[in-house]
Amino acid sequence: MSDEAKEGEEFTLEADSELRFEIEDKDAKVFVTLISGFAEMFGTELVKKKKYEFLTGAKVAIFTYHGCVLNVNGKTDVSYISKETPMVQYLNCHAALEQMRASAEEKDERGPIAMIVGPLDVGKSTLCRIFLNYAVRLGRRPLYADIDVGQGSISIPGTIATILIERPASIEEGFSQTAPLVYHFGHKGPGSNNVLYKATVSKMAEVTLESMNVNKRTKHSGMIINTCGWVKGDGYAHLLHTAQAFEVNAIFVLDQERLYNELLRDMPSFVRVVLLPKSGGVVERSRDLRSEQRDLRIKEYFYGHRTPFYPFSFEVKFQDLKLYKIGAPPLPDSCMPIGMKAEDNKTKVVAVTPSPSLLHHILAISFAESTDEDVIGTNVAGFVCVTDVDMDRQTITVLSPQPRPLPNTVMLLSELQFMDIV
């Protein structure tokens, strides 16, 4: 098989095989059409004769249970057909989740709360997408919780978010992003503030589990949780905490036997722990590529992906800003007020004085009216990016998805930055 899909090259796939390809060239486009048979991408069915467009950075795996013919038009960096695919095992796990949903429906109980865990770059987000797509194709309405603050598949990086999945993901754009519940964390990894991460996950779990009781269809459908790739030390402690907070009853471990055995040891007996292989098509990403993808996620928030958005730019006066960050510098225990521990500082809401150092930083607009409220436990309305700080005029200029005025003036500073170069 040649590494480059030529103009209109046809691939004939046998049952239980998949076509994998990657696009790395800048401004490259690849079009894929299902000519005959049945095929799906990460659980979403391809429509026959419809032309699908994939852009730079795409890593695609199109699977068929029964066999199909695909036409690939455009330049790929690598393209091949693989028979070595874990898709049948993934389907079996989906069937087990569906049995749990059917049982929950009969007894009017909560459906499966499943957590996908594993180290970096093993395909956790992809497996979440497959499970969610299969569920909605059967008429279910599951929740999707993404607590991977490093990449952010629902909102921007530096946040944790939940969304109700009502229809299969679009082949080209993924799941519909309407009305997500988003909480600010403000760092690229949980290790930057373990105490705050734990508190934010606990709040998200409390709110989402409560919301499941409101709608019976969602209650029976359950939830799929995507986690960070940090699985050792404090990272492992976060996995245990997440499982407890969300009252998880199924854990799927991708590609790490040690983690699987640790969870078997530490999880209560009612939690099913399953070890699964990663797909051979999963590619390890370098630190630079991860950083690029973070920037791309933030850019898409302001400028859109395939459908272009047109963000607004306007000034906000210093006096109209209520700007805070969460987490004060650590103090030795001897300097702490009586009864306070050093870790209490990790969730302290600290006022920030506007200065040139704000430039390019992301600010989360909180629904909290003031710091008298639980700022950590209050979700956010959206994000702006500081594009200019004018100390003489005492103003900042922000890039915003909505025109002025801002929906609220309580803003939380994120360590994430975005250079607004379109």
Coordinates of C-alpha atoms in Angstrom, one line a residue:
M1 CA 0.0 0.0 0.0
S2 CA 1.5 3.3 -0.9
D3 CA 1.9 5.9 1.8
E4 CA 0.2 8.6 -0.2
A5 CA -3.4 8.3 -1.2
K6 CA -3.4 9.3 -4.9
E7 CA -6.1 11.2 -6.7
G8 CA -9.3 9.2 -6.2
E9 CA -7.6 6.1 -4.8
E10 CA -10.0 3.3 -3.8
F11 CA -9.5 1.1 -0.7
T12 CA -11.4 -2.1 -0.3
L13 CA -11.7 -3.1 3.3
E14 CA -12.7 -6.6 4.5
A15 CA -14.9 -7.2 7.6
D16 CA -13.5 -6.0 10.9
S17 CA -10.7 -3.9 9.4
E18 CA -10.0 -0.2 9.3
L19 CA -8.5 2.4 7.0
R20 CA -6.1 4.7 8.9
F21 CA -4.6 7.9 7.6
E22 CA -2.9 11.1 8.9
I23 CA -2.6 14.5 7.4
E24 CA 0.3 16.7 8.5
D25 CA 1.0 19.0 5.5
K26 CA -0.1 22.5 6.1
D27 CA -3.3 23.5 4.2
A28 CA -3.7 19.9 3.0
K29 CA -7.2 18.6 2.4
V30 CA -8.4 15.0 2.0
F31 CA -11.8 13.9 0.9
V32 CA -13.3 10.5 1.8
T33 CA -16.4 9.0 0.2
L34 CA -18.0 5.7 1.1
I35 CA -18.7 4.0 -2.2
S36 CA -20.3 0.8 -1.0
G37 CA -20.9 -1.3 2.2
F38 CA -21.0 0.1 5.7
A39 CA -18.4 2.1 7.6
E40 CA -18.0 4.3 10.7
M41 CA -15.5 6.7 12.2
F42 CA -15.2 6.5 16.0
G43 CA -18.8 5.2 16.2
T44 CA -20.4 7.6 13.8
E45 CA -21.8 6.0 10.6
L46 CA -20.6 7.3 7.2
V47 CA -23.4 8.2 4.8
K48 CA -23.0 6.5 1.4
K49 CA -21.8 8.8 -1.5
K50 CA -21.3 11.8 0.9
K51 CA -17.9 13.5 0.6
Y52 CA -16.2 14.1 4.0
E53 CA -13.4 16.7 4.2
F54 CA -10.4 16.2 6.6
L55 CA -7.9 19.0 7.2
T56 CA -4.3 19.3 8.5
G57 CA -3.7 17.5 11.8
A58 CA -6.5 14.9 11.2
K59 CA -5.7 11.4 12.5
V60 CA -8.5 9.2 11.0
A61 CA -9.6 5.6 11.5
I62 CA -12.6 4.4 9.4
F63 CA -13.8 1.0 10.5
T64 CA -16.1 -1.6 8.9
Y65 CA -17.8 -4.5 10.5
H66 CA -19.1 -6.0 7.2
G67 CA -16.6 -4.7 4.5
C68 CA -16.7 -1.6 2.4
V69 CA -15.1 0.4 -0.4
L70 CA -13.8 3.9 0.3
N71 CA -12.5 6.5 -2.1
V72 CA -9.7 8.8 -0.7
N73 CA -8.9 11.9 -2.7
G74 CA -6.0 14.1 -1.7
K75 CA -2.5 13.8 -0.1
T76 CA -2.1 11.9 3.2
D77 CA 1.2 11.5 5.0
V78 CA 0.4 7.9 5.7
S79 CA -2.5 5.6 4.7
Y80 CA -3.0 1.9 5.3
I81 CA -5.5 -0.8 6.0
S82 CA -5.2 -2.6 9.3
K83 CA -6.8 -5.9 10.4
E84 CA -5.3 -5.5 13.9
T85 CA -8.0 -3.4 15.5
P86 CA -9.6 -3.5 19.0
M87 CA -13.0 -2.3 17.7
V88 CA -14.7 -5.7 18.3
Q89 CA -13.5 -5.6 22.0
Y90 CA -14.8 -2.0 22.3
L91 CA -18.1 -3.1 20.9
N92 CA -18.3 -5.8 23.5
C93 CA -17.7 -3.3 26.2
H94 CA -20.5 -1.1 24.8
A95 CA -22.8 -4.1 24.9
A96 CA -22.0 -4.6 28.6
L97 CA -22.7 -0.9 29.3
E98 CA -26.0 -1.3 27.4
Q99 CA -27.0 -4.2 29.6
M100 CA -26.3 -2.1 32.6
R101 CA -28.6 0.7 31.1
A102 CA -31.4 -1.8 30.4
S103 CA -31.2 -3.1 34.0
A104 CA -31.2 0.5 35.3
E105 CA -34.3 1.2 33.2
E106 CA -36.1 -1.8 34.7
K107 CA -35.3 -0.8 38.2
D108 CA -35.4 3.0 37.7
E109 CA -31.9 3.3 38.9
R110 CA -28.9 5.3 37.7
G111 CA -27.2 3.9 34.6
P112 CA -23.5 3.1 34.3
I113 CA -21.0 5.8 35.3
A114 CA -17.9 4.7 33.3
M115 CA -14.5 6.2 33.6
I116 CA -11.9 5.8 30.8
V117 CA -8.3 5.9 32.2
G118 CA -4.8 5.3 30.9
P119 CA -1.5 7.1 30.3
L120 CA -0.9 9.8 27.7
D121 CA -1.8 9.1 24.0
V122 CA -3.6 5.8 24.3
G123 CA -6.9 6.9 22.7
K124 CA -9.0 7.8 25.8
S125 CA -10.9 10.6 24.1
T126 CA -11.5 8.4 21.0
L127 CA -12.9 5.5 23.2
C128 CA -15.2 8.0 25.0
R129 CA -16.5 9.2 21.6
I130 CA -17.1 5.6 20.4
F131 CA -19.0 4.7 23.6
L132 CA -21.1 7.9 23.4
N133 CA -21.9 7.5 19.7
Y134 CA -23.0 3.8 20.1
A135 CA -25.2 4.8 23.1
V136 CA -27.0 7.6 21.2
R137 CA -27.5 5.4 18.1
L138 CA -29.6 3.2 20.4
G139 CA -31.7 6.1 21.6
R140 CA -29.8 6.8 24.8
R141 CA -29.0 10.3 26.1
P142 CA -25.7 10.0 28.2
L143 CA -23.7 12.7 29.8
Y144 CA -20.1 13.2 28.8
A145 CA -17.7 14.6 31.5
D146 CA -14.2 15.7 30.4
I147 CA -11.9 16.3 33.3
D148 CA -8.7 16.3 31.2
V149 CA -7.7 19.9 31.7
G150 CA -4.6 19.5 29.5
Q151 CA -6.5 19.3 26.2
G152 CA -10.2 20.0 26.7
S153 CA -12.5 18.2 24.2
I154 CA -15.7 20.1 25.3
S155 CA -14.4 23.5 26.4
I156 CA -11.0 25.1 26.2
P157 CA -8.0 23.7 28.0
G158 CA -7.7 24.6 31.7
T159 CA -11.3 23.7 32.4
I160 CA -13.4 20.7 33.2
A161 CA -16.8 20.3 31.5
T162 CA -19.9 18.2 31.1
I163 CA -22.3 18.0 28.2
L164 CA -25.5 16.1 27.3
I165 CA -25.0 14.0 24.2
E166 CA -28.2 13.8 22.2
R167 CA -27.0 12.8 18.7
P168 CA -23.9 11.1 17.2
A169 CA -20.8 13.3 16.7
S170 CA -20.4 14.8 13.3
I171 CA -17.7 13.0 11.3
E172 CA -15.8 16.3 10.7
E173 CA -16.6 18.4 13.7
G174 CA -17.3 16.1 16.6
F175 CA -20.0 16.5 19.2
S176 CA -22.4 19.5 19.2
Q177 CA -21.0 21.9 21.8
T178 CA -24.3 23.6 22.9
A179 CA -24.9 24.4 26.5
P180 CA -22.0 22.7 28.3
L181 CA -21.5 23.0 32.0
V182 CA -18.0 24.4 32.4
Y183 CA -15.8 25.0 35.6
H184 CA -12.6 27.1 35.6
F185 CA -9.4 25.4 36.8
G186 CA -6.9 27.7 35.0
H187 CA -3.9 25.4 34.7
K188 CA -2.6 22.9 32.0
G189 CA -2.3 20.0 34.4
P190 CA -3.8 19.0 37.8
G191 CA -0.4 19.0 39.4
S192 CA -0.3 22.8 39.3
N193 CA -2.9 22.9 42.1
N194 CA -3.9 19.4 43.3
V195 CA -6.2 20.8 46.0
L196 CA -8.2 23.0 43.6
Y197 CA -8.4 20.2 41.0
K198 CA -9.9 17.9 43.5
A199 CA -12.4 20.5 44.7
T200 CA -13.5 21.3 41.1
V201 CA -14.0 17.7 40.2
S202 CA -16.0 17.1 43.4
K203 CA -18.3 20.1 42.5
M204 CA -18.7 18.9 38.9
A205 CA -19.6 15.4 40.2
E206 CA -22.1 16.7 42.7
V207 CA -23.9 18.9 40.1
T208 CA -23.9 16.3 37.3
L209 CA -25.1 13.4 39.5
E210 CA -28.0 15.7 40.8
S211 CA -28.9 16.7 37.2
M212 CA -29.2 13.0 36.2
N213 CA -32.1 12.6 38.6
V214 CA -34.1 15.3 36.7
N215 CA -34.3 13.5 33.4
K216 CA -35.1 9.8 33.5
R217 CA -33.7 9.1 30.0
T218 CA -30.3 10.6 31.0
K219 CA -30.5 8.9 34.5
H220 CA -30.8 5.5 32.8
S221 CA -28.2 6.3 30.1
G222 CA -25.5 7.1 32.6
M223 CA -22.2 9.0 32.0
I224 CA -18.8 8.5 30.3
I225 CA -15.9 10.3 31.9
N226 CA -12.6 11.2 30.1
T227 CA -9.6 11.6 32.4
C228 CA -6.0 13.0 32.3
G229 CA -3.1 10.9 31.2
W230 CA -1.3 11.4 34.6
V231 CA -1.6 8.0 36.2
K232 CA 1.2 7.9 38.8
G233 CA 1.5 9.4 42.3
D234 CA -0.9 12.3 42.8
G235 CA -2.3 11.5 39.3
Y236 CA -3.4 8.1 40.5
A237 CA -4.8 9.7 43.7
H238 CA -6.9 11.9 41.4
L239 CA -8.3 8.9 39.6
L240 CA -9.4 7.3 42.9
H241 CA -10.9 10.6 44.0
T242 CA -12.8 11.0 40.7
A243 CA -14.1 7.4 40.9
Q244 CA -15.4 8.1 44.4
A245 CA -16.8 11.5 43.6
F246 CA -18.7 10.4 40.5
E247 CA -19.8 7.1 42.1
V248 CA -18.2 5.2 39.2
N249 CA -19.2 1.6 38.6
A250 CA -17.2 0.8 35.5
I251 CA -13.6 1.6 34.7
F252 CA -11.9 0.9 31.3
V253 CA -8.1 0.9 31.5
L254 CA -6.3 1.5 28.2
D255 CA -3.0 -0.1 27.5
Q256 CA -1.5 -0.3 31.0
E257 CA -1.5 -3.5 33.0
R258 CA 0.0 -2.0 36.1
L259 CA -2.7 0.7 36.4
Y260 CA -5.3 -2.0 35.8
N261 CA -4.0 -4.1 38.7
E262 CA -3.7 -1.1 41.0
L263 CA -7.3 -0.2 40.3
L264 CA -8.5 -3.9 40.8
R265 CA -6.8 -3.7 44.2
D266 CA -8.1 -0.3 45.3
M267 CA -11.6 -0.2 43.8
P268 CA -14.7 -1.6 45.7
S269 CA -15.9 -5.0 44.4
F270 CA -19.0 -3.5 42.7
V271 CA -16.8 -1.5 40.3
R272 CA -16.0 -3.5 37.1
V273 CA -12.4 -2.8 36.0
V274 CA -11.6 -3.9 32.4
L275 CA -8.3 -3.8 30.6
L276 CA -8.4 -2.9 26.9
P277 CA -5.7 -2.6 24.2
K278 CA -5.1 0.7 22.5
S279 CA -5.7 1.0 18.8
G280 CA -2.6 0.5 16.7
G281 CA -3.4 3.8 15.0
V282 CA -2.9 5.9 18.1
V283 CA 0.1 8.2 17.8
E284 CA 2.2 9.6 20.6
R285 CA 2.3 13.4 20.6
S286 CA 5.3 15.5 21.5
R287 CA 5.2 18.3 24.1
D288 CA 5.3 20.9 21.2
L289 CA 2.4 19.2 19.4
R290 CA 0.3 19.2 22.6
S291 CA 1.0 22.9 23.1
E292 CA 0.0 23.6 19.5
Q293 CA -3.2 21.6 19.9
R294 CA -4.0 23.6 23.1
D295 CA -3.5 26.8 21.1
L296 CA -5.7 25.5 18.3
R297 CA -8.6 24.6 20.8
I298 CA -8.5 28.2 22.2
K299 CA -8.4 29.7 18.6
E300 CA -11.4 27.6 17.7
Y301 CA -13.3 29.0 20.7
F302 CA -12.9 32.5 19.3
Y303 CA -12.7 32.0 15.6
G304 CA -14.6 28.7 14.9
H305 CA -13.4 25.6 13.1
R306 CA -15.0 25.0 9.8
T307 CA -17.8 27.5 10.4
P308 CA -16.0 30.8 10.9
F309 CA -16.8 32.9 14.0
Y310 CA -16.2 36.6 14.1
P311 CA -15.1 37.6 17.6
F312 CA -15.4 41.2 19.0
S313 CA -12.7 43.4 20.4
F314 CA -13.5 46.1 23.0
E315 CA -12.0 47.9 26.0
V316 CA -12.9 47.3 29.6
K317 CA -11.9 49.9 32.3
F318 CA -9.9 48.7 35.3
Q319 CA -12.5 50.1 37.6
D320 CA -15.2 47.8 36.0
L321 CA -13.1 44.7 36.5
K322 CA -13.4 42.3 39.4
L323 CA -10.3 40.2 38.6
Y324 CA -9.2 37.3 40.7
K325 CA -7.0 34.2 40.7
I326 CA -7.6 31.1 42.7
G327 CA -4.7 30.0 44.9
A328 CA -2.4 32.2 47.0
P329 CA 1.4 31.7 47.3
P330 CA 2.2 29.0 49.8
L331 CA 3.1 30.0 53.4
P332 CA 4.9 28.0 56.0
D333 CA 2.5 26.5 58.7
S334 CA 4.0 28.8 61.3
C335 CA 2.8 31.9 59.4
M336 CA -0.8 30.6 58.9
P337 CA -3.7 31.8 61.0
I338 CA -4.7 29.4 63.8
G339 CA -6.8 26.5 62.5
M340 CA -5.7 27.0 58.8
K341 CA -3.6 24.6 56.9
A342 CA -1.2 25.4 54.1
E343 CA -3.4 23.7 51.6
D344 CA -6.3 26.1 52.4
N345 CA -4.3 28.7 50.5
K346 CA -4.7 26.6 47.3
T347 CA -8.3 27.4 47.0
K348 CA -8.2 31.0 48.3
V349 CA -9.7 33.6 45.9
V350 CA -7.1 36.4 45.6
A351 CA -7.7 39.8 44.0
V352 CA -5.4 40.6 41.0
T353 CA -4.4 44.2 40.1
P354 CA -4.4 44.8 36.3
S355 CA -0.9 45.1 34.9
P356 CA 0.9 44.5 31.6
S357 CA 1.5 40.9 32.7
L358 CA -2.1 40.2 31.9
L359 CA -1.3 40.4 28.2
H360 CA -2.4 37.3 26.2
H361 CA -3.9 35.6 29.2
I362 CA -7.3 33.9 29.1
L363 CA -9.9 35.2 31.6
A364 CA -12.9 33.1 32.6
I365 CA -16.1 35.1 33.2
S366 CA -17.8 33.6 36.3
F367 CA -21.5 33.5 37.0
A368 CA -20.6 34.4 40.6
E369 CA -21.8 37.9 41.4
S370 CA -19.1 38.5 44.0
T371 CA -16.4 36.7 46.0
D372 CA -18.9 36.2 48.8
E373 CA -20.3 33.4 46.7
D374 CA -18.6 30.0 46.1
V375 CA -16.4 31.1 43.2
I376 CA -14.8 27.7 42.7
G377 CA -18.1 26.0 42.7
T378 CA -19.7 28.4 40.3
N379 CA -19.7 27.6 36.6
V380 CA -18.4 30.0 33.9
A381 CA -20.3 31.9 31.2
G382 CA -17.4 32.0 28.8
F383 CA -13.9 33.3 28.2
V384 CA -12.1 36.4 26.9
C385 CA -8.5 36.9 25.9
V386 CA -6.5 40.1 26.9
T387 CA -5.0 41.5 23.7
D388 CA -3.8 44.9 25.1
V389 CA -3.2 46.6 28.5
D390 CA -3.1 50.4 28.6
M391 CA -1.8 51.5 31.9
D392 CA -2.2 55.2 31.0
R393 CA -5.8 54.9 30.1
Q394 CA -6.4 52.3 32.8
T395 CA -8.1 49.9 30.3
I396 CA -7.6 46.4 28.9
T397 CA -8.7 45.3 25.4
V398 CA -10.3 41.9 25.2
L399 CA -11.1 39.5 22.4
S400 CA -14.6 38.2 23.1
P401 CA -17.1 35.8 21.3
Q402 CA -19.9 38.2 22.2
P403 CA -20.2 42.0 21.9
R404 CA -20.0 44.3 24.9
P405 CA -21.1 44.5 27.7
L406 CA -19.6 41.4 29.4
P407 CA -22.3 39.2 31.0
N408 CA -20.5 39.6 34.4
T409 CA -17.5 41.5 35.8
V410 CA -16.2 38.7 38.1
M411 CA -13.3 37.3 36.1
L412 CA -10.8 34.5 36.9
L413 CA -7.3 34.6 35.6
S414 CA -6.0 31.5 33.8
E415 CA -2.3 30.6 33.3
L416 CA -3.2 29.7 29.8
Q417 CA -2.2 32.2 27.1
F418 CA -3.3 32.8 23.5
M419 CA -1.5 35.0 20.9
D420 CA -4.3 36.4 18.7
I421 CA -2.6 35.9 15.3
V422 CA -5.2 35.0 12.7

